[in-house]
PDB file of N, CA and C in Angstrom:
ATOM      1  N   MET A   1       0.844  -1.174   0.000  1.00 87.00           N
ATOM      2  CA  MET A   1       0.000   0.000   0.000  1.00 87.00           C
ATOM      3  C   MET A   1       0.888   1.235   0.000  1.00 87.00           C
ATOM      4  N   THR A   2       0.499   2.223  -0.778  1.00 90.00           N
ATOM      5  CA  THR A   2       1.292   3.447  -0.800  1.00 90.00           C
ATOM      6  C   THR A   2       1.137   4.185   0.530  1.00 90.00           C
ATOM      7  N   ARG A   3       2.136   4.947   0.881  1.00 94.00           N
ATOM      8  CA  ARG A   3       2.109   5.733   2.126  1.00 94.00           C
ATOM      9  C   ARG A   3       0.931   6.711   2.107  1.00 94.00           C
ATOM     10  N   GLU A   4       0.685   7.301   0.941  1.00 95.00           N
ATOM     11  CA  GLU A   4      -0.401   8.270   0.805  1.00 95.00           C
ATOM     12  C   GLU A   4      -1.767   7.633   1.101  1.00 95.00           C
ATOM     13  N   ILE A   5      -1.991   6.432   0.588  1.00 95.00           N
ATOM     14  CA  ILE A   5      -3.257   5.731   0.847  1.00 95.00           C
ATOM     15  C   ILE A   5      -3.312   5.271   2.296  1.00 95.00           C
ATOM     16  N   GLU A   6      -2.202   4.803   2.813  1.00 95.00           N
ATOM     17  CA  GLU A   6      -2.126   4.404   4.228  1.00 95.00           C
ATOM     18  C   GLU A   6      -2.531   5.567   5.132  1.00 95.00           C
ATOM     19  N   ASN A   7      -1.968   6.732   4.901  1.00 95.00           N
ATOM     20  CA  ASN A   7      -2.300   7.924   5.689  1.00 95.00           C
ATOM     21  C   ASN A   7      -3.766   8.308   5.527  1.00 95.00           C
ATOM     22  N   TYR A   8      -4.276   8.169   4.329  1.00 96.00           N
ATOM     23  CA  TYR A   8      -5.661   8.521   4.035  1.00 96.00           C
ATOM     24  C   TYR A   8      -6.635   7.621   4.798  1.00 96.00           C
ATOM     25  N   ILE A   9      -6.406   6.325   4.776  1.00 96.00           N
ATOM     26  CA  ILE A   9      -7.346   5.371   5.365  1.00 96.00           C
ATOM     27  C   ILE A   9      -7.267   5.350   6.899  1.00 96.00           C
ATOM     28  N   GLU A  10      -6.151   5.800   7.460  1.00 96.00           N
ATOM     29  CA  GLU A  10      -5.970   5.809   8.916  1.00 96.00           C
ATOM     30  C   GLU A  10      -7.027   6.621   9.655  1.00 96.00           C
ATOM     31  N   LYS A  11      -7.593   7.621   9.012  1.00 96.00           N
ATOM     32  CA  LYS A  11      -8.538   8.518   9.687  1.00 96.00           C
ATOM     33  C   LYS A  11      -9.945   7.928   9.830  1.00 96.00           C
ATOM     34  N   TYR A  12     -10.182   6.746   9.264  1.00 97.00           N
ATOM     35  CA  TYR A  12     -11.500   6.128   9.308  1.00 97.00           C
ATOM     36  C   TYR A  12     -11.606   5.116  10.443  1.00 97.00           C
ATOM     37  N   PRO A  13     -12.842   4.826  10.870  1.00 96.00           N
ATOM     38  CA  PRO A  13     -13.031   3.827  11.937  1.00 96.00           C
ATOM     39  C   PRO A  13     -12.477   2.455  11.535  1.00 96.00           C
ATOM     40  N   GLU A  14     -12.157   1.665  12.528  1.00 97.00           N
ATOM     41  CA  GLU A  14     -11.573   0.329  12.327  1.00 97.00           C
ATOM     42  C   GLU A  14     -12.408  -0.522  11.368  1.00 97.00           C
ATOM     43  N   GLU A  15     -13.729  -0.497  11.507  1.00 96.00           N
ATOM     44  CA  GLU A  15     -14.606  -1.326  10.658  1.00 96.00           C
ATOM     45  C   GLU A  15     -14.463  -0.930   9.185  1.00 96.00           C
ATOM     46  N   ILE A  16     -14.340   0.363   8.938  1.00 97.00           N
ATOM     47  CA  ILE A  16     -14.173   0.839   7.561  1.00 97.00           C
ATOM     48  C   ILE A  16     -12.797   0.444   7.035  1.00 97.00           C
ATOM     49  N   ARG A  17     -11.773   0.582   7.853  1.00 97.00           N
ATOM     50  CA  ARG A  17     -10.415   0.190   7.424  1.00 97.00           C
ATOM     51  C   ARG A  17     -10.373  -1.293   7.091  1.00 97.00           C
ATOM     52  N   LYS A  18     -11.028  -2.109   7.896  1.00 96.00           N
ATOM     53  CA  LYS A  18     -11.045  -3.556   7.658  1.00 96.00           C
ATOM     54  C   LYS A  18     -11.757  -3.879   6.343  1.00 96.00           C
ATOM     55  N   LEU A  19     -12.932  -3.278   6.136  1.00 96.00           N
ATOM     56  CA  LEU A  19     -13.674  -3.500   4.894  1.00 96.00           C
ATOM     57  C   LEU A  19     -12.876  -3.002   3.691  1.00 96.00           C
ATOM     58  N   PHE A  20     -12.262  -1.853   3.815  1.00 97.00           N
ATOM     59  CA  PHE A  20     -11.420  -1.303   2.756  1.00 97.00           C
ATOM     60  C   PHE A  20     -10.332  -2.309   2.371  1.00 97.00           C
ATOM     61  N   MET A  21      -9.650  -2.853   3.368  1.00 97.00           N
ATOM     62  CA  MET A  21      -8.557  -3.802   3.108  1.00 97.00           C
ATOM     63  C   MET A  21      -9.073  -5.085   2.462  1.00 97.00           C
ATOM     64  N   GLN A  22     -10.257  -5.542   2.862  1.00 97.00           N
ATOM     65  CA  GLN A  22     -10.831  -6.741   2.245  1.00 97.00           C
ATOM     66  C   GLN A  22     -11.115  -6.498   0.766  1.00 97.00           C
ATOM     67  N   ILE A  23     -11.667  -5.341   0.450  1.00 97.00           N
ATOM     68  CA  ILE A  23     -11.966  -5.001  -0.944  1.00 97.00           C
ATOM     69  C   ILE A  23     -10.661  -4.843  -1.733  1.00 97.00           C
ATOM     70  N   ARG A  24      -9.705  -4.175  -1.141  1.00 97.00           N
ATOM     71  CA  ARG A  24      -8.390  -3.999  -1.769  1.00 97.00           C
ATOM     72  C   ARG A  24      -7.743  -5.358  -2.053  1.00 97.00           C
ATOM     73  N   ASP A  25      -7.848  -6.271  -1.100  1.00 97.00           N
ATOM     74  CA  ASP A  25      -7.289  -7.619  -1.289  1.00 97.00           C
ATOM     75  C   ASP A  25      -7.932  -8.336  -2.473  1.00 97.00           C
ATOM     76  N   VAL A  26      -9.229  -8.128  -2.684  1.00 97.00           N
ATOM     77  CA  VAL A  26      -9.906  -8.734  -3.836  1.00 97.00           C
ATOM     78  C   VAL A  26      -9.275  -8.207  -5.125  1.00 97.00           C
ATOM     79  N   ILE A  27      -9.028  -6.919  -5.191  1.00 97.00           N
ATOM     80  CA  ILE A  27      -8.418  -6.321  -6.386  1.00 97.00           C
ATOM     81  C   ILE A  27      -7.054  -6.949  -6.659  1.00 97.00           C
ATOM     82  N   PHE A  28      -6.244  -7.081  -5.623  1.00 96.00           N
ATOM     83  CA  PHE A  28      -4.887  -7.607  -5.817  1.00 96.00           C
ATOM     84  C   PHE A  28      -4.846  -9.125  -5.972  1.00 96.00           C
ATOM     85  N   SER A  29      -5.990  -9.801  -5.788  1.00 96.00           N
ATOM     86  CA  SER A  29      -6.027 -11.249  -5.977  1.00 96.00           C
ATOM     87  C   SER A  29      -6.366 -11.647  -7.409  1.00 96.00           C
ATOM     88  N   LEU A  30      -6.701 -10.683  -8.249  1.00 96.00           N
ATOM     89  CA  LEU A  30      -7.085 -10.981  -9.626  1.00 96.00           C
ATOM     90  C   LEU A  30      -5.901 -11.542 -10.405  1.00 96.00           C
ATOM     91  N   GLU A  31      -6.167 -12.620 -11.122  1.00 94.00           N
ATOM     92  CA  GLU A  31      -5.107 -13.247 -11.909  1.00 94.00           C
ATOM     93  C   GLU A  31      -4.900 -12.501 -13.223  1.00 94.00           C
ATOM     94  N   GLY A  32      -3.650 -12.356 -13.602  1.00 92.00           N
ATOM     95  CA  GLY A  32      -3.316 -11.745 -14.873  1.00 92.00           C
ATOM     96  C   GLY A  32      -3.464 -10.237 -14.914  1.00 92.00           C
ATOM     97  N   VAL A  33      -3.668  -9.622 -13.761  1.00 93.00           N
ATOM     98  CA  VAL A  33      -3.861  -8.178 -13.696  1.00 93.00           C
ATOM     99  C   VAL A  33      -2.845  -7.601 -12.713  1.00 93.00           C
ATOM    100  N   ILE A  34      -2.002  -6.716 -13.181  1.00 94.00           N
ATOM    101  CA  ILE A  34      -1.063  -6.026 -12.301  1.00 94.00           C
ATOM    102  C   ILE A  34      -1.576  -4.604 -12.140  1.00 94.00           C
ATOM    103  N   VAL A  35      -2.094  -4.343 -10.961  1.00 96.00           N
ATOM    104  CA  VAL A  35      -2.786  -3.091 -10.681  1.00 96.00           C
ATOM    105  C   VAL A  35      -1.831  -2.059 -10.101  1.00 96.00           C
ATOM    106  N   GLU A  36      -1.984  -0.821 -10.562  1.00 96.00           N
ATOM    107  CA  GLU A  36      -1.219   0.293  -9.999  1.00 96.00           C
ATOM    108  C   GLU A  36      -2.115   1.011  -8.992  1.00 96.00           C
ATOM    109  N   GLU A  37      -1.627   1.102  -7.768  1.00 96.00           N
ATOM    110  CA  GLU A  37      -2.378   1.737  -6.687  1.00 96.00           C
ATOM    111  C   GLU A  37      -1.890   3.171  -6.519  1.00 96.00           C
ATOM    112  N   LYS A  38      -2.836   4.126  -6.577  1.00 96.00           N
ATOM    113  CA  LYS A  38      -2.446   5.521  -6.385  1.00 96.00           C
ATOM    114  C   LYS A  38      -3.661   6.346  -5.988  1.00 96.00           C
ATOM    115  N   MET A  39      -3.379   7.501  -5.441  1.00 96.00           N
ATOM    116  CA  MET A  39      -4.440   8.457  -5.129  1.00 96.00           C
ATOM    117  C   MET A  39      -4.726   9.243  -6.401  1.00 96.00           C
ATOM    118  N   TRP A  40      -6.002   9.403  -6.717  1.00 92.00           N
ATOM    119  CA  TRP A  40      -6.413  10.235  -7.830  1.00 92.00           C
ATOM    120  C   TRP A  40      -7.623  11.032  -7.362  1.00 92.00           C
ATOM    121  N   ALA A  41      -7.592  12.315  -7.527  1.00 91.00           N
ATOM    122  CA  ALA A  41      -8.649  13.204  -7.036  1.00 91.00           C
ATOM    123  C   ALA A  41      -8.866  12.981  -5.541  1.00 91.00           C
ATOM    124  N   LYS A  42      -7.771  12.743  -4.844  1.00 92.00           N
ATOM    125  CA  LYS A  42      -7.753  12.523  -3.389  1.00 92.00           C
ATOM    126  C   LYS A  42      -8.509  11.268  -2.967  1.00 92.00           C
ATOM    127  N   LEU A  43      -8.620  10.276  -3.875  1.00 95.00           N
ATOM    128  CA  LEU A  43      -9.322   9.029  -3.583  1.00 95.00           C
ATOM    129  C   LEU A  43      -8.457   7.831  -3.967  1.00 95.00           C
ATOM    130  N   PRO A  44      -8.483   6.762  -3.146  1.00 97.00           N
ATOM    131  CA  PRO A  44      -7.728   5.550  -3.477  1.00 97.00           C
ATOM    132  C   PRO A  44      -8.241   4.938  -4.785  1.00 97.00           C
ATOM    133  N   SER A  45      -7.346   4.771  -5.733  1.00 97.00           N
ATOM    134  CA  SER A  45      -7.710   4.292  -7.062  1.00 97.00           C
ATOM    135  C   SER A  45      -6.759   3.187  -7.490  1.00 97.00           C
ATOM    136  N   TYR A  46      -7.308   2.229  -8.251  1.00 98.00           N
ATOM    137  CA  TYR A  46      -6.561   1.039  -8.644  1.00 98.00           C
ATOM    138  C   TYR A  46      -6.687   0.885 -10.153  1.00 98.00           C
ATOM    139  N   TYR A  47      -5.590   1.166 -10.833  1.00 97.00           N
ATOM    140  CA  TYR A  47      -5.561   1.222 -12.292  1.00 97.00           C
ATOM    141  C   TYR A  47      -4.920  -0.017 -12.898  1.00 97.00           C
ATOM    142  N   TYR A  48      -5.512  -0.425 -14.008  1.00 97.00           N
ATOM    143  CA  TYR A  48      -4.924  -1.415 -14.897  1.00 97.00           C
ATOM    144  C   TYR A  48      -5.040  -0.791 -16.281  1.00 97.00           C
ATOM    145  N   GLY A  49      -3.964  -0.203 -16.746  1.00 94.00           N
ATOM    146  CA  GLY A  49      -4.025   0.592 -17.963  1.00 94.00           C
ATOM    147  C   GLY A  49      -4.894   1.809 -17.710  1.00 94.00           C
ATOM    148  N   GLU A  50      -5.886   2.012 -18.547  1.00 95.00           N
ATOM    149  CA  GLU A  50      -6.806   3.149 -18.400  1.00 95.00           C
ATOM    150  C   GLU A  50      -8.030   2.803 -17.549  1.00 95.00           C
ATOM    151  N   LYS A  51      -8.187   1.531 -17.217  1.00 97.00           N
ATOM    152  CA  LYS A  51      -9.365   1.090 -16.473  1.00 97.00           C
ATOM    153  C   LYS A  51      -9.103   1.174 -14.981  1.00 97.00           C
ATOM    154  N   LEU A  52     -10.167   1.485 -14.210  1.00 96.00           N
ATOM    155  CA  LEU A  52      -9.929   1.682 -12.790  1.00 96.00           C
ATOM    156  C   LEU A  52     -11.057   1.176 -11.915  1.00 96.00           C
ATOM    157  N   VAL A  53     -10.681   0.895 -10.688  1.00 98.00           N
ATOM    158  CA  VAL A  53     -11.611   0.640  -9.591  1.00 98.00           C
ATOM    159  C   VAL A  53     -11.240   1.658  -8.535  1.00 98.00           C
ATOM    160  N   ARG A  54     -12.250   2.317  -7.999  1.00 98.00           N
ATOM    161  CA  ARG A  54     -12.002   3.313  -6.953  1.00 98.00           C
ATOM    162  C   ARG A  54     -12.767   2.891  -5.704  1.00 98.00           C
ATOM    163  N   ILE A  55     -12.088   2.909  -4.559  1.00 98.00           N
ATOM    164  CA  ILE A  55     -12.703   2.589  -3.267  1.00 98.00           C
ATOM    165  C   ILE A  55     -12.803   3.893  -2.482  1.00 98.00           C
ATOM    166  N   ILE A  56     -14.025   4.279  -2.157  1.00 97.00           N
ATOM    167  CA  ILE A  56     -14.255   5.567  -1.511  1.00 97.00           C
ATOM    168  C   ILE A  56     -14.847   5.342  -0.120  1.00 97.00           C
ATOM    169  N   PRO A  57     -14.022   5.460   0.923  1.00 97.00           N
ATOM    170  CA  PRO A  57     -14.526   5.234   2.280  1.00 97.00           C
ATOM    171  C   PRO A  57     -15.258   6.452   2.843  1.00 97.00           C
ATOM    172  N   PHE A  58     -16.252   6.170   3.663  1.00 96.00           N
ATOM    173  CA  PHE A  58     -16.973   7.170   4.444  1.00 96.00           C
ATOM    174  C   PHE A  58     -16.996   6.664   5.878  1.00 96.00           C
ATOM    175  N   LYS A  59     -17.607   7.390   6.798  1.00 95.00           N
ATOM    176  CA  LYS A  59     -17.561   6.984   8.205  1.00 95.00           C
ATOM    177  C   LYS A  59     -18.350   5.709   8.489  1.00 95.00           C
ATOM    178  N   ASP A  60     -19.398   5.396   7.685  1.00 95.00           N
ATOM    179  CA  ASP A  60     -20.203   4.218   7.968  1.00 95.00           C
ATOM    180  C   ASP A  60     -20.444   3.319   6.758  1.00 95.00           C
ATOM    181  N   HIS A  61     -19.827   3.647   5.628  1.00 97.00           N
ATOM    182  CA  HIS A  61     -19.970   2.818   4.432  1.00 97.00           C
ATOM    183  C   HIS A  61     -18.807   3.080   3.474  1.00 97.00           C
ATOM    184  N   ILE A  62     -18.764   2.251   2.437  1.00 97.00           N
ATOM    185  CA  ILE A  62     -17.768   2.408   1.373  1.00 97.00           C
ATOM    186  C   ILE A  62     -18.504   2.384   0.046  1.00 97.00           C
ATOM    187  N   ASN A  63     -18.146   3.300  -0.828  1.00 97.00           N
ATOM    188  CA  ASN A  63     -18.637   3.280  -2.202  1.00 97.00           C
ATOM    189  C   ASN A  63     -17.536   2.707  -3.078  1.00 97.00           C
ATOM    190  N   ILE A  64     -17.958   1.925  -4.061  1.00 98.00           N
ATOM    191  CA  ILE A  64     -17.008   1.358  -5.010  1.00 98.00           C
ATOM    192  C   ILE A  64     -17.424   1.777  -6.407  1.00 98.00           C
ATOM    193  N   GLU A  65     -16.484   2.357  -7.116  1.00 97.00           N
ATOM    194  CA  GLU A  65     -16.692   2.743  -8.502  1.00 97.00           C
ATOM    195  C   GLU A  65     -15.932   1.757  -9.375  1.00 97.00           C
ATOM    196  N   ALA A  66     -16.666   1.048 -10.212  1.00 97.00           N
ATOM    197  CA  ALA A  66     -16.058   0.087 -11.135  1.00 97.00           C
ATOM    198  C   ALA A  66     -17.044  -0.167 -12.270  1.00 97.00           C
ATOM    199  N   GLU A  67     -16.568  -0.065 -13.462  1.00 95.00           N
ATOM    200  CA  GLU A  67     -17.415  -0.220 -14.639  1.00 95.00           C
ATOM    201  C   GLU A  67     -18.157  -1.555 -14.664  1.00 95.00           C
ATOM    202  N   GLY A  68     -17.533  -2.613 -14.192  1.00 95.00           N
ATOM    203  CA  GLY A  68     -18.112  -3.953 -14.269  1.00 95.00           C
ATOM    204  C   GLY A  68     -19.184  -4.259 -13.243  1.00 95.00           C
ATOM    205  N   LEU A  69     -19.448  -3.379 -12.314  1.00 95.00           N
ATOM    206  CA  LEU A  69     -20.433  -3.648 -11.258  1.00 95.00           C
ATOM    207  C   LEU A  69     -21.844  -3.848 -11.803  1.00 95.00           C
ATOM    208  N   GLY A  70     -22.227  -3.066 -12.783  1.00 90.00           N
ATOM    209  CA  GLY A  70     -23.586  -3.134 -13.317  1.00 90.00           C
ATOM    210  C   GLY A  70     -23.986  -4.510 -13.800  1.00 90.00           C
ATOM    211  N   LYS A  71     -23.058  -5.228 -14.372  1.00 92.00           N
ATOM    212  CA  LYS A  71     -23.333  -6.564 -14.909  1.00 92.00           C
ATOM    213  C   LYS A  71     -23.675  -7.558 -13.790  1.00 92.00           C
ATOM    214  N   TYR A  72     -23.217  -7.294 -12.586  1.00 92.00           N
ATOM    215  CA  TYR A  72     -23.411  -8.226 -11.467  1.00 92.00           C
ATOM    216  C   TYR A  72     -24.320  -7.645 -10.382  1.00 92.00           C
ATOM    217  N   LYS A  73     -25.100  -6.647 -10.736  1.00 91.00           N
ATOM    218  CA  LYS A  73     -25.968  -5.943  -9.786  1.00 91.00           C
ATOM    219  C   LYS A  73     -26.837  -6.905  -8.964  1.00 91.00           C
ATOM    220  N   CYS A  74     -27.371  -7.931  -9.604  1.00 91.00           N
ATOM    221  CA  CYS A  74     -28.257  -8.871  -8.915  1.00 91.00           C
ATOM    222  C   CYS A  74     -27.522  -9.669  -7.840  1.00 91.00           C
ATOM    223  N   GLU A  75     -26.202  -9.729  -7.884  1.00 92.00           N
ATOM    224  CA  GLU A  75     -25.422 -10.474  -6.891  1.00 92.00           C
ATOM    225  C   GLU A  75     -25.100  -9.639  -5.653  1.00 92.00           C
ATOM    226  N   PHE A  76     -25.541  -8.400  -5.649  1.00 91.00           N
ATOM    227  CA  PHE A  76     -25.304  -7.517  -4.502  1.00 91.00           C
ATOM    228  C   PHE A  76     -26.626  -7.174  -3.820  1.00 91.00           C
ATOM    229  N   GLU A  77     -27.423  -8.203  -3.613  1.00 85.00           N
ATOM    230  CA  GLU A  77     -28.726  -8.029  -2.982  1.00 85.00           C
ATOM    231  C   GLU A  77     -28.575  -7.365  -1.612  1.00 85.00           C
ATOM    232  N   GLY A  78     -29.389  -6.375  -1.374  1.00 85.00           N
ATOM    233  CA  GLY A  78     -29.338  -5.666  -0.103  1.00 85.00           C
ATOM    234  C   GLY A  78     -28.391  -4.487  -0.106  1.00 85.00           C
ATOM    235  N   CYS A  79     -27.541  -4.394  -1.110  1.00 89.00           N
ATOM    236  CA  CYS A  79     -26.626  -3.256  -1.232  1.00 89.00           C
ATOM    237  C   CYS A  79     -27.279  -2.213  -2.122  1.00 89.00           C
ATOM    238  N   LYS A  80     -26.963  -0.988  -1.870  1.00 94.00           N
ATOM    239  CA  LYS A  80     -27.510   0.124  -2.633  1.00 94.00           C
ATOM    240  C   LYS A  80     -26.551   0.494  -3.764  1.00 94.00           C
ATOM    241  N   PHE A  81     -27.122   0.914  -4.878  1.00 95.00           N
ATOM    242  CA  PHE A  81     -26.340   1.499  -5.962  1.00 95.00           C
ATOM    243  C   PHE A  81     -26.698   2.982  -6.017  1.00 95.00           C
ATOM    244  N   THR A  82     -25.686   3.819  -6.051  1.00 94.00           N
ATOM    245  CA  THR A  82     -25.913   5.261  -6.083  1.00 94.00           C
ATOM    246  C   THR A  82     -26.400   5.669  -7.478  1.00 94.00           C
ATOM    247  N   PRO A  83     -26.936   6.884  -7.630  1.00 93.00           N
ATOM    248  CA  PRO A  83     -27.344   7.348  -8.957  1.00 93.00           C
ATOM    249  C   PRO A  83     -26.202   7.346  -9.979  1.00 93.00           C
ATOM    250  N   LYS A  84     -24.964   7.428  -9.506  1.00 92.00           N
ATOM    251  CA  LYS A  84     -23.803   7.384 -10.413  1.00 92.00           C
ATOM    252  C   LYS A  84     -23.330   5.962 -10.683  1.00 92.00           C
ATOM    253  N   GLY A  85     -24.067   4.959 -10.181  1.00 92.00           N
ATOM    254  CA  GLY A  85     -23.732   3.565 -10.445  1.00 92.00           C
ATOM    255  C   GLY A  85     -22.688   2.968  -9.526  1.00 92.00           C
ATOM    256  N   MET A  86     -22.378   3.658  -8.436  1.00 96.00           N
ATOM    257  CA  MET A  86     -21.416   3.117  -7.471  1.00 96.00           C
ATOM    258  C   MET A  86     -22.128   2.173  -6.507  1.00 96.00           C
ATOM    259  N   LEU A  87     -21.443   1.112  -6.148  1.00 97.00           N
ATOM    260  CA  LEU A  87     -21.949   0.180  -5.147  1.00 97.00           C
ATOM    261  C   LEU A  87     -21.662   0.754  -3.772  1.00 97.00           C
ATOM    262  N   GLN A  88     -22.698   0.801  -2.930  1.00 97.00           N
ATOM    263  CA  GLN A  88     -22.539   1.330  -1.584  1.00 97.00           C
ATOM    264  C   GLN A  88     -22.698   0.172  -0.593  1.00 97.00           C
ATOM    265  N   ILE A  89     -21.644  -0.058   0.190  1.00 96.00           N
ATOM    266  CA  ILE A  89     -21.648  -1.150   1.166  1.00 96.00           C
ATOM    267  C   ILE A  89     -21.584  -0.553   2.558  1.00 96.00           C
ATOM    268  N   GLN A  90     -22.607  -0.838   3.368  1.00 95.00           N
ATOM    269  CA  GLN A  90     -22.622  -0.403   4.758  1.00 95.00           C
ATOM    270  C   GLN A  90     -21.699  -1.328   5.566  1.00 95.00           C
ATOM    271  N   VAL A  91     -21.169  -0.810   6.650  1.00 93.00           N
ATOM    272  CA  VAL A  91     -20.241  -1.579   7.482  1.00 93.00           C
ATOM    273  C   VAL A  91     -20.851  -2.898   7.948  1.00 93.00           C
ATOM    274  N   ASP A  92     -22.125  -2.897   8.269  1.00 91.00           N
ATOM    275  CA  ASP A  92     -22.753  -4.095   8.836  1.00 91.00           C
ATOM    276  C   ASP A  92     -23.371  -5.018   7.780  1.00 91.00           C
ATOM    277  N   GLN A  93     -23.158  -4.736   6.498  1.00 91.00           N
ATOM    278  CA  GLN A  93     -23.713  -5.563   5.437  1.00 91.00           C
ATOM    279  C   GLN A  93     -22.786  -6.716   5.095  1.00 91.00           C
ATOM    280  N   ILE A  94     -23.410  -7.788   4.666  1.00 89.00           N
ATOM    281  CA  ILE A  94     -22.638  -8.920   4.142  1.00 89.00           C
ATOM    282  C   ILE A  94     -22.513  -8.683   2.639  1.00 89.00           C
ATOM    283  N   VAL A  95     -21.297  -8.761   2.168  1.00 90.00           N
ATOM    284  CA  VAL A  95     -21.053  -8.522   0.738  1.00 90.00           C
ATOM    285  C   VAL A  95     -20.400  -9.757   0.140  1.00 90.00           C
ATOM    286  N   SER A  96     -20.761 -10.064  -1.091  1.00 92.00           N
ATOM    287  CA  SER A  96     -20.174 -11.195  -1.795  1.00 92.00           C
ATOM    288  C   SER A  96     -18.837 -10.774  -2.402  1.00 92.00           C
ATOM    289  N   PHE A  97     -17.767 -11.260  -1.805  1.00 95.00           N
ATOM    290  CA  PHE A  97     -16.447 -10.934  -2.347  1.00 95.00           C
ATOM    291  C   PHE A  97     -16.215 -11.666  -3.666  1.00 95.00           C
ATOM    292  N   ASP A  98     -16.899 -12.801  -3.873  1.00 95.00           N
ATOM    293  CA  ASP A  98     -16.822 -13.485  -5.170  1.00 95.00           C
ATOM    294  C   ASP A  98     -17.443 -12.620  -6.264  1.00 95.00           C
ATOM    295  N   ALA A  99     -18.575 -11.981  -5.949  1.00 96.00           N
ATOM    296  CA  ALA A  99     -19.221 -11.091  -6.920  1.00 96.00           C
ATOM    297  C   ALA A  99     -18.339  -9.876  -7.191  1.00 96.00           C
ATOM    298  N   LEU A 100     -17.702  -9.346  -6.143  1.00 97.00           N
ATOM    299  CA  LEU A 100     -16.770  -8.228  -6.350  1.00 97.00           C
ATOM    300  C   LEU A 100     -15.633  -8.647  -7.273  1.00 97.00           C
ATOM    301  N   LYS A 101     -15.112  -9.837  -7.050  1.00 97.00           N
ATOM    302  CA  LYS A 101     -14.004 -10.324  -7.876  1.00 97.00           C
ATOM    303  C   LYS A 101     -14.421 -10.411  -9.341  1.00 97.00           C
ATOM    304  N   LYS A 102     -15.632 -10.923  -9.589  1.00 96.00           N
ATOM    305  CA  LYS A 102     -16.132 -11.005 -10.965  1.00 96.00           C
ATOM    306  C   LYS A 102     -16.306  -9.604 -11.564  1.00 96.00           C
ATOM    307  N   ALA A 103     -16.870  -8.696 -10.779  1.00 97.00           N
ATOM    308  CA  ALA A 103     -17.092  -7.326 -11.268  1.00 97.00           C
ATOM    309  C   ALA A 103     -15.773  -6.617 -11.550  1.00 97.00           C
ATOM    310  N   PHE A 104     -14.796  -6.816 -10.691  1.00 98.00           N
ATOM    311  CA  PHE A 104     -13.484  -6.182 -10.902  1.00 98.00           C
ATOM    312  C   PHE A 104     -12.795  -6.783 -12.123  1.00 98.00           C
ATOM    313  N   SER A 105     -12.908  -8.093 -12.293  1.00 96.00           N
ATOM    314  CA  SER A 105     -12.324  -8.750 -13.492  1.00 96.00           C
ATOM    315  C   SER A 105     -12.959  -8.184 -14.754  1.00 96.00           C
ATOM    316  N   GLU A 106     -14.276  -8.028 -14.723  1.00 95.00           N
ATOM    317  CA  GLU A 106     -15.012  -7.460 -15.857  1.00 95.00           C
ATOM    318  C   GLU A 106     -14.539  -6.030 -16.133  1.00 95.00           C
ATOM    319  N   THR A 107     -14.329  -5.264 -15.094  1.00 96.00           N
ATOM    320  CA  THR A 107     -13.879  -3.883 -15.223  1.00 96.00           C
ATOM    321  C   THR A 107     -12.519  -3.811 -15.902  1.00 96.00           C
ATOM    322  N   TYR A 108     -11.614  -4.695 -15.529  1.00 96.00           N
ATOM    323  CA  TYR A 108     -10.244  -4.638 -16.038  1.00 96.00           C
ATOM    324  C   TYR A 108     -10.056  -5.341 -17.373  1.00 96.00           C
ATOM    325  N   MET A 109     -11.101  -5.990 -17.892  1.00 91.00           N
ATOM    326  CA  MET A 109     -10.979  -6.697 -19.174  1.00 91.00           C
ATOM    327  C   MET A 109     -10.800  -5.727 -20.320  1.00 91.00           C
TER     328      MET A 109
END
């Protein structure tokens, strides 16, 4: 993790940091994809070429921006999608990390 992202995520509650790291781990577990981690527009962003996944933490939830999420919307039952198409995960929600992995793979294809 870059120092800049480390410093950024430190200011959030433990539950958010844990969820952030779980989502980040899914990104780095993708086969055949070498992701560049950097801050962009003051937000943690994960690039593979021009394609990106962005993890946006808040005090009680995380938004995820990824082009491939829409294709797997039905696999995120109980999660909200924002008007901009971001997946919103509350701290106390159960999220399918397998569905995230598929959506992230789709995004980076």
